[in-house]
Amino acid sequence: MTEPTTALHEQVSALGPFFTFETHTAGSELIAPWRKLSEVARVESGVLAERVASVRTSLAAGGGRPAEAVELRVAASVAHLGLVARVVSPLLGLAALRRLPSRPPTLDDLRWHSGLGGAFALSLPRETVAAVATGDAVATGDAGPVTGAGAAGALLEGPVRDLVEAVAAFSVSRRILWGNVASAVNGAAAGIVSAAPALARPARTAALLMLRQPQLRDAHTLDPRNGRFRRRSCCLIYRAAPDAAGAVCGDCVLVRR
């Protein structure tokens, strides 16, 4: 097995804080402060509820209000957008560099230690990062050759769907949550293009592979004239402001054309 190269780490990390990652050996012992990201999706762990509560407090503080003034589902949606963006971004960064894992990691494979106000620390299994190659049939996994579309579908049906289902329990519609995923994918691609213009074409190609998957096909629109992305739902963050009169995101369905 080939260790991830220092150059690859530097290339991905240079794309921005949501792209950088550390690595660990799959199945190795957890060393504090690292935890399995899968605990977020387990209701009984209370980790997701704790994170949503923290986001709720932070959003309320921005408007000088108590946490209860912000709807729980608003905080849950915002927390979900941050979580899924952190999971998707480094993998999209690898894909833009034409390095695609033969098997996308599960939430059990991923490790994190929590933090608000930015990208939390994330660690990927060395085996996931090392099992990469180039081209359309990018690698050979247990079930045969892995294509970009196949890997994108596996990522969405694996860790991404797990996060969607976990946050849906906070009375957030799945339409909003899959819209969050589409927004995170587009945002990651835009981040790559901004940080490394030379990677614009492969970044957009990798993003389109994900956006064209069944889970995201109806979650967004792309203007055929200019490629402008717009989600078909709202992450609800505008409702965190007093009187629900906050600003909306640039890709929001509520933005006036």
Coordinates of C-alpha atoms in Angstrom, one line a residue, residues 51 76 79 92 118 212 214 249 253:
R51 CA -23.7 20.2 18.1
A76 CA -30.0 21.7 12.7
A79 CA -25.1 22.4 11.4
L92 CA -13.9 16.6 -4.2
G118 CA -14.7 27.1 11.1
R212 CA -26.1 14.7 -11.6
P214 CA -30.3 10.9 -8.5
C249 CA -27.1 32.8 0.7
V253 CA -33.9 29.7 -4.1

